[in-house]
Amino acid sequence: MGTKLDRYRTLNEISSVVSQSLDLQEILCSALAQVLRAVDLDTGGIYLYDEKSGSLHVAAQHGFKPDFIQEIDDLEIGEGFSGKVMESGQPLIIRDISQDSRLSRGIARAVGLTSLAVVPLCSKQKTLGTLFLISPNLRDFAEEEMQLLISAGQQIGVAVDNAFLFAAQQRRAEQFRVIAEVGRQITSIMDIDQVLDQVVKLVQKAFGYEHVAIAMLEDDYAVYRVGAGRLWEDPKFNFNPSRLKIGAEGVTGRVASTGQAVYLPDVREDPGYVEMKGSGTLSELTVPIKVKGKAIGVLDAQSKHLNAFDDSDLMVLQSLADQTAVAVENAQLYKQAQQLAVVEERNRLARELHDSVTQALYGITLHAEAAYRQLEAQRADLANEQLSELRCTAQEALREMRLLIFELRPSVVEMQGLVPALRARLEAVEERAGLRVDMSLDDHLDLSDRVQDGLYRIAQEALNNALKHAKASQIRLNLSGTLSKVTLEIFDDGLGFIPDEAIEGGGLGLDGIIERAELLRGELTIDSWPGKGTTIRIEVPNE
């Protein structure tokens, strides 16, 4: 072994090696190589304790064949020499392995390994694993050698502990990143099934859970709606049961009933567990999805390993379940708002029908009666005047009816996009009303649904104004854009108005145009003057 100076030099080298990295595998391999070199041996390894499985696993080794590693891997506490050191926290020296009754696996005798030294890897009064060295010949490990190994075990233990802490911090950072990413992606989705599908896919991909699923409450049952992972991707797997009685069947039914998370480290020990045949599930973590304190569903993760989840998994799943609840509630509110908007739109159309078309039809009746009286009095010239007024009123009523009928159609924007919707509107209403229409529409713009809908509503309001109030004979509509912005411009040659006065008076639907422009974070310009026509231009971010 050499002098004390050699021992300190070796420990200093080990300290230097383990302090230069937070990569666990690099730390273990480098430290093991330094220790083997110091005691002039070629064979050894490092076990680390896995809290989830409750067993020791070979994390680094040198000089062993793969089949030997398989034989000595996965030791229980108290099993074998390293298992006993892990249990006691004390070093162990065996002069002749083959003659020791404590040897739990016979392969060591078969490969001819002879002497053994095992020391614990310790940090903060906690044993994290073991360092073991093996000699092919009989060897008495000197006291100085053992002191070196014990000190090396402490240094490696501290380095392992630091690497664990660093890995835990990295995992926690990744967990928060995924939680934020899930929140970012699902908050803009207004369809509940799409929300649920996105959540399970993101969670399964980010954390590698073998099976992730969401069940929603329907009457007295929790019904699985979406899933991701091995089970859902296997076409031969029959996800059964897919409906669980709330409060009576399985972990899902229990969580749906109590609103409390349930973790089963070993599902075989839970009498209420409902097995899905062929799943191979051994542990399960299920959390509630709650809105206003009441469970509306559950988020479920399963693993084919025992004790596969920990407190951080519980934190992640519950946080994601809470975000899912918010997104589901938003989608429900959006659906309700859509339904309310439909009712309000019907009421608006009914008012417009009464205010415009009904009044026009009443006017047509009056003009027809007046013309009839003039004809009876043989006053053809006055009768012609009444018929001329009747014709104008009828044309106005026809324009109003076309406008209302077009607005009652299903949204072309949702079905085909902004450009086809604008073309359809101009062809169905303005051109048929006899206006001269010029269109310059960029067919290659890639716009979000929100921007398309907002721009269409602005164009619709501007075109309605030109048709109903401005008495325009010409309409020009331009739509263009770049990767960063899109511009919509509507011109009419109608009567025009003073913008400030019109905005202040709340007329011509300008309030709606201004409000929609603000929602799109757009820059709106209204250029108009009596007798000079009107140009409305809006430039919005392309996002």
CSV table of C-alpha atoms in Angstrom, one decimal, residues 259-532:
chain,number,residue,atom,x,y,z
A,259,GLY,CA,-61.7,13.4,-4.2
A,260,GLN,CA,-58.4,12.3,-2.6
A,261,ALA,CA,-55.3,10.9,-4.3
A,262,VAL,CA,-54.5,7.2,-3.9
A,263,TYR,CA,-51.1,5.6,-4.3
A,264,LEU,CA,-50.7,1.8,-4.5
A,265,PRO,CA,-46.9,0.8,-4.4
A,266,ASP,CA,-48.0,-2.8,-4.8
A,267,VAL,CA,-51.5,-3.2,-6.4
A,268,ARG,CA,-51.6,-6.8,-5.4
A,269,GLU,CA,-51.9,-5.8,-1.7
A,270,ASP,CA,-55.0,-3.7,-2.3
A,271,PRO,CA,-58.3,-5.7,-2.0
A,272,GLY,CA,-60.2,-3.0,-3.9
A,273,TYR,CA,-57.9,-3.0,-6.9
A,274,VAL,CA,-59.5,-3.9,-10.2
A,275,GLU,CA,-57.1,-5.6,-12.6
A,276,MET,CA,-57.0,-4.9,-16.3
A,277,LYS,CA,-56.0,-8.3,-17.7
A,278,GLY,CA,-52.7,-8.2,-19.6
A,279,SER,CA,-51.6,-4.9,-18.3
A,280,GLY,CA,-48.9,-6.2,-16.0
A,281,THR,CA,-49.5,-3.2,-13.6
A,282,LEU,CA,-47.8,-3.5,-10.2
A,283,SER,CA,-48.1,0.1,-8.9
A,284,GLU,CA,-50.6,2.8,-9.6
A,285,LEU,CA,-51.0,6.5,-8.7
A,286,THR,CA,-54.3,8.2,-9.2
A,287,VAL,CA,-55.2,11.8,-8.5
A,288,PRO,CA,-58.5,13.7,-8.7
A,289,ILE,CA,-59.4,16.4,-11.3
A,290,LYS,CA,-61.5,18.8,-9.4
A,291,VAL,CA,-63.5,21.9,-10.2
A,292,LYS,CA,-64.7,24.1,-7.3
A,293,GLY,CA,-63.8,21.4,-4.9
A,294,LYS,CA,-65.8,18.6,-6.6
A,295,ALA,CA,-64.2,15.8,-8.6
A,296,ILE,CA,-65.1,15.8,-12.3
A,297,GLY,CA,-62.6,13.1,-13.3
A,298,VAL,CA,-59.3,11.4,-12.4
A,299,LEU,CA,-55.8,11.3,-13.8
A,300,ASP,CA,-54.2,7.8,-13.5
A,301,ALA,CA,-50.6,6.6,-14.0
A,302,GLN,CA,-49.6,3.0,-13.8
A,303,SER,CA,-46.3,1.1,-13.9
A,304,LYS,CA,-45.2,-2.5,-14.2
A,305,HIS,CA,-42.6,-1.9,-11.5
A,306,LEU,CA,-43.2,-2.1,-7.7
A,307,ASN,CA,-43.0,1.2,-5.8
A,308,ALA,CA,-42.6,3.1,-9.0
A,309,PHE,CA,-43.9,6.5,-7.8
A,310,ASP,CA,-42.7,9.0,-5.2
A,311,ASP,CA,-43.8,12.3,-3.7
A,312,SER,CA,-42.5,14.2,-6.7
A,313,ASP,CA,-44.7,12.1,-9.0
A,314,LEU,CA,-47.7,12.9,-6.8
A,315,MET,CA,-46.9,16.6,-6.9
A,316,VAL,CA,-46.5,16.5,-10.7
A,317,LEU,CA,-49.7,14.6,-11.4
A,318,GLN,CA,-51.8,16.6,-9.0
A,319,SER,CA,-50.5,19.9,-10.5
A,320,LEU,CA,-51.3,18.6,-14.0
A,321,ALA,CA,-54.7,17.4,-12.8
A,322,ASP,CA,-55.4,20.9,-11.4
A,323,GLN,CA,-54.3,22.5,-14.7
A,324,THR,CA,-56.5,20.0,-16.6
A,325,ALA,CA,-59.5,21.0,-14.4
A,326,VAL,CA,-58.9,24.7,-15.3
A,327,ALA,CA,-58.7,23.9,-19.0
A,328,VAL,CA,-61.8,21.7,-18.8
A,329,GLU,CA,-63.7,24.4,-17.0
A,330,ASN,CA,-62.5,27.0,-19.6
A,331,ALA,CA,-63.7,24.7,-22.4
A,332,GLN,CA,-67.1,24.3,-20.7
A,333,LEU,CA,-67.4,28.0,-20.3
A,334,TYR,CA,-66.4,28.6,-23.9
A,335,LYS,CA,-69.1,26.1,-25.0
A,336,GLN,CA,-71.7,27.9,-22.8
A,337,ALA,CA,-70.6,31.2,-24.2
A,338,GLN,CA,-71.0,29.9,-27.7
A,339,GLN,CA,-74.5,28.7,-26.9
A,340,LEU,CA,-75.3,32.1,-25.4
A,341,ALA,CA,-73.8,33.8,-28.4
A,342,VAL,CA,-76.0,31.8,-30.7
A,343,VAL,CA,-79.1,32.9,-28.7
A,344,GLU,CA,-77.9,36.5,-28.7
A,345,GLU,CA,-77.2,36.3,-32.4
A,346,ARG,CA,-80.7,35.0,-33.0
A,347,ASN,CA,-82.2,37.8,-31.0
A,348,ARG,CA,-80.1,40.4,-32.9
A,349,LEU,CA,-81.2,38.9,-36.3
A,350,ALA,CA,-84.8,39.0,-35.1
A,351,ARG,CA,-84.4,42.7,-34.2
A,352,GLU,CA,-82.8,43.5,-37.5
A,353,LEU,CA,-85.5,41.5,-39.3
A,354,HIS,CA,-88.1,43.6,-37.5
A,355,ASP,CA,-86.3,46.9,-37.8
A,356,SER,CA,-85.4,46.6,-41.5
A,357,VAL,CA,-87.1,44.0,-43.5
A,358,THR,CA,-90.5,44.1,-41.7
A,359,GLN,CA,-90.5,47.9,-42.0
A,360,ALA,CA,-89.6,47.7,-45.7
A,361,LEU,CA,-92.4,45.2,-46.3
A,362,TYR,CA,-94.8,47.6,-44.5
A,363,GLY,CA,-93.5,50.4,-46.8
A,364,ILE,CA,-94.0,48.3,-49.9
A,365,THR,CA,-97.6,47.7,-48.8
A,366,LEU,CA,-98.2,51.4,-48.3
A,367,HIS,CA,-96.7,52.3,-51.7
A,368,ALA,CA,-98.8,49.6,-53.5
A,369,GLU,CA,-102.0,50.9,-51.9
A,370,ALA,CA,-101.1,54.4,-52.9
A,371,ALA,CA,-100.4,53.4,-56.4
A,372,TYR,CA,-103.7,51.5,-56.6
A,373,ARG,CA,-105.6,54.6,-55.5
A,374,GLN,CA,-103.8,56.8,-58.0
A,375,LEU,CA,-104.5,54.3,-60.8
A,376,GLU,CA,-108.2,54.3,-59.8
A,377,ALA,CA,-108.2,58.0,-60.0
A,378,GLN,CA,-106.5,57.7,-63.5
A,379,ARG,CA,-103.5,59.6,-62.3
A,380,ALA,CA,-100.8,57.4,-63.9
A,381,ASP,CA,-98.0,59.8,-63.3
A,382,LEU,CA,-98.5,59.8,-59.5
A,383,ALA,CA,-99.0,56.1,-59.6
A,384,ASN,CA,-95.6,55.7,-61.4
A,385,GLU,CA,-94.0,57.7,-58.6
A,386,GLN,CA,-95.4,55.3,-56.0
A,387,LEU,CA,-94.4,52.3,-58.0
A,388,SER,CA,-90.8,53.7,-58.3
A,389,GLU,CA,-90.7,54.2,-54.5
A,390,LEU,CA,-92.1,50.7,-54.1
A,391,ARG,CA,-89.3,49.3,-56.4
A,392,CYS,CA,-86.6,51.0,-54.4
A,393,THR,CA,-88.0,49.8,-51.1
A,394,ALA,CA,-88.3,46.3,-52.4
A,395,GLN,CA,-84.6,46.3,-53.5
A,396,GLU,CA,-83.6,47.6,-50.1
A,397,ALA,CA,-85.6,44.8,-48.5
A,398,LEU,CA,-84.0,42.3,-50.8
A,399,ARG,CA,-80.5,43.5,-49.8
A,400,GLU,CA,-81.4,43.2,-46.1
A,401,MET,CA,-82.8,39.7,-46.6
A,402,ARG,CA,-79.7,38.5,-48.4
A,403,LEU,CA,-77.5,39.9,-45.7
A,404,LEU,CA,-79.5,38.2,-42.9
A,405,ILE,CA,-79.7,34.9,-44.8
A,406,PHE,CA,-75.9,35.0,-45.3
A,407,GLU,CA,-75.4,35.6,-41.6
A,408,LEU,CA,-77.6,32.6,-40.8
A,409,ARG,CA,-75.4,30.2,-42.7
A,410,PRO,CA,-72.8,28.0,-40.9
A,411,SER,CA,-69.5,29.9,-40.5
A,412,VAL,CA,-67.4,29.6,-43.7
A,413,VAL,CA,-64.4,30.8,-41.7
A,414,GLU,CA,-64.5,27.7,-39.5
A,415,MET,CA,-65.0,25.3,-42.3
A,416,GLN,CA,-62.8,26.8,-45.1
A,417,GLY,CA,-60.8,29.7,-43.7
A,418,LEU,CA,-60.7,33.5,-44.0
A,419,VAL,CA,-60.1,34.0,-47.7
A,420,PRO,CA,-62.9,31.7,-48.9
A,421,ALA,CA,-65.2,33.2,-46.3
A,422,LEU,CA,-64.5,36.8,-47.6
A,423,ARG,CA,-65.0,35.7,-51.2
A,424,ALA,CA,-68.2,33.9,-50.3
A,425,ARG,CA,-69.5,37.0,-48.5
A,426,LEU,CA,-68.7,39.4,-51.3
A,427,GLU,CA,-70.2,37.1,-54.0
A,428,ALA,CA,-73.4,36.3,-52.0
A,429,VAL,CA,-74.2,39.8,-50.8
A,430,GLU,CA,-72.4,42.7,-52.3
A,431,GLU,CA,-72.1,41.5,-55.9
A,432,ARG,CA,-75.7,40.3,-55.9
A,433,ALA,CA,-76.8,43.7,-54.6
A,434,GLY,CA,-75.2,45.3,-57.7
A,435,LEU,CA,-72.1,46.7,-56.1
A,436,ARG,CA,-68.8,46.7,-58.1
A,437,VAL,CA,-66.4,44.5,-56.1
A,438,ASP,CA,-62.6,44.5,-56.3
A,439,MET,CA,-60.8,41.8,-54.3
A,440,SER,CA,-57.0,41.3,-53.7
A,441,LEU,CA,-56.7,38.4,-51.2
A,442,ASP,CA,-53.5,36.5,-50.3
A,443,ASP,CA,-54.4,32.8,-50.4
A,444,HIS,CA,-51.1,31.7,-48.7
A,445,LEU,CA,-51.4,33.3,-45.3
A,446,ASP,CA,-51.0,31.0,-42.4
A,447,LEU,CA,-53.2,32.5,-39.7
A,448,SER,CA,-54.5,31.3,-36.3
A,449,ASP,CA,-58.2,30.6,-35.9
A,450,ARG,CA,-58.5,33.6,-33.6
A,451,VAL,CA,-57.0,36.0,-36.1
A,452,GLN,CA,-59.1,34.7,-39.0
A,453,ASP,CA,-62.3,35.0,-37.0
A,454,GLY,CA,-61.5,38.5,-35.7
A,455,LEU,CA,-60.5,39.8,-39.2
A,456,TYR,CA,-63.7,38.3,-40.7
A,457,ARG,CA,-65.9,40.0,-38.1
A,458,ILE,CA,-64.2,43.3,-38.8
A,459,ALA,CA,-64.7,42.9,-42.5
A,460,GLN,CA,-68.3,41.8,-42.0
A,461,GLU,CA,-69.1,44.9,-40.0
A,462,ALA,CA,-67.4,47.3,-42.4
A,463,LEU,CA,-69.2,45.7,-45.4
A,464,ASN,CA,-72.5,45.8,-43.6
A,465,ASN,CA,-72.0,49.6,-43.0
A,466,ALA,CA,-71.1,50.2,-46.7
A,467,LEU,CA,-74.2,48.2,-47.8
A,468,LYS,CA,-76.8,49.5,-45.3
A,469,HIS,CA,-75.7,53.1,-44.5
A,470,ALA,CA,-73.1,54.4,-47.0
A,471,LYS,CA,-75.1,53.8,-50.2
A,472,ALA,CA,-71.9,52.7,-51.8
A,473,SER,CA,-71.6,51.6,-55.4
A,474,GLN,CA,-68.0,50.2,-55.2
A,475,ILE,CA,-66.2,48.0,-52.6
A,476,ARG,CA,-62.5,47.2,-52.6
A,477,LEU,CA,-61.1,44.7,-50.2
A,478,ASN,CA,-57.4,43.8,-49.8
A,479,LEU,CA,-55.8,41.2,-47.6
A,480,SER,CA,-52.0,40.8,-47.4
A,481,GLY,CA,-49.4,39.8,-44.9
A,482,THR,CA,-45.9,38.6,-44.0
A,483,LEU,CA,-44.6,36.1,-41.4
A,484,SER,CA,-45.0,38.7,-38.7
A,485,LYS,CA,-48.2,40.7,-39.5
A,486,VAL,CA,-51.3,40.7,-41.6
A,487,THR,CA,-53.2,43.7,-43.1
A,488,LEU,CA,-56.9,44.0,-44.0
A,489,GLU,CA,-58.2,47.0,-45.8
A,490,ILE,CA,-61.8,47.7,-46.8
A,491,PHE,CA,-62.7,50.7,-49.0
A,492,ASP,CA,-66.2,51.9,-50.1
A,493,ASP,CA,-67.1,55.0,-52.2
A,494,GLY,CA,-70.2,55.7,-50.1
A,495,LEU,CA,-71.4,58.8,-48.2
A,496,GLY,CA,-68.6,58.8,-45.7
A,497,PHE,CA,-68.7,60.3,-42.2
A,498,ILE,CA,-66.6,62.1,-39.6
A,499,PRO,CA,-64.9,59.3,-37.6
A,500,ASP,CA,-64.7,61.1,-34.2
A,501,GLU,CA,-68.3,62.0,-34.3
A,502,ALA,CA,-69.4,58.5,-35.4
A,503,ILE,CA,-67.3,56.8,-32.7
A,504,GLU,CA,-68.5,59.2,-30.0
A,505,GLY,CA,-72.1,58.6,-31.0
A,506,GLY,CA,-71.6,54.8,-31.0
A,507,GLY,CA,-73.1,54.4,-34.5
A,508,LEU,CA,-72.2,52.5,-37.7
A,509,GLY,CA,-71.0,49.5,-35.6
A,510,LEU,CA,-67.6,51.1,-35.1
A,511,ASP,CA,-67.5,50.1,-31.4
A,512,GLY,CA,-67.5,46.5,-32.5
A,513,ILE,CA,-64.7,47.0,-35.0
A,514,ILE,CA,-62.6,48.9,-32.4
A,515,GLU,CA,-63.2,46.2,-29.8
A,516,ARG,CA,-62.2,43.4,-32.1
A,517,ALA,CA,-59.1,45.3,-33.2
A,518,GLU,CA,-58.0,45.7,-29.6
A,519,LEU,CA,-58.6,42.0,-28.9
A,520,LEU,CA,-56.3,41.2,-31.8
A,521,ARG,CA,-53.7,43.7,-30.5
A,522,GLY,CA,-54.1,45.4,-33.9
A,523,GLU,CA,-53.5,48.9,-35.2
A,524,LEU,CA,-56.7,50.3,-36.6
A,525,THR,CA,-57.1,53.3,-38.9
A,526,ILE,CA,-60.5,54.7,-40.0
A,527,ASP,CA,-60.2,57.2,-42.8
A,528,SER,CA,-63.5,58.8,-43.9
A,529,TRP,CA,-65.1,62.2,-44.7
A,530,PRO,CA,-68.6,63.1,-45.8
A,531,GLY,CA,-68.8,62.6,-49.6
A,532,LYS,CA,-65.3,61.1,-49.8
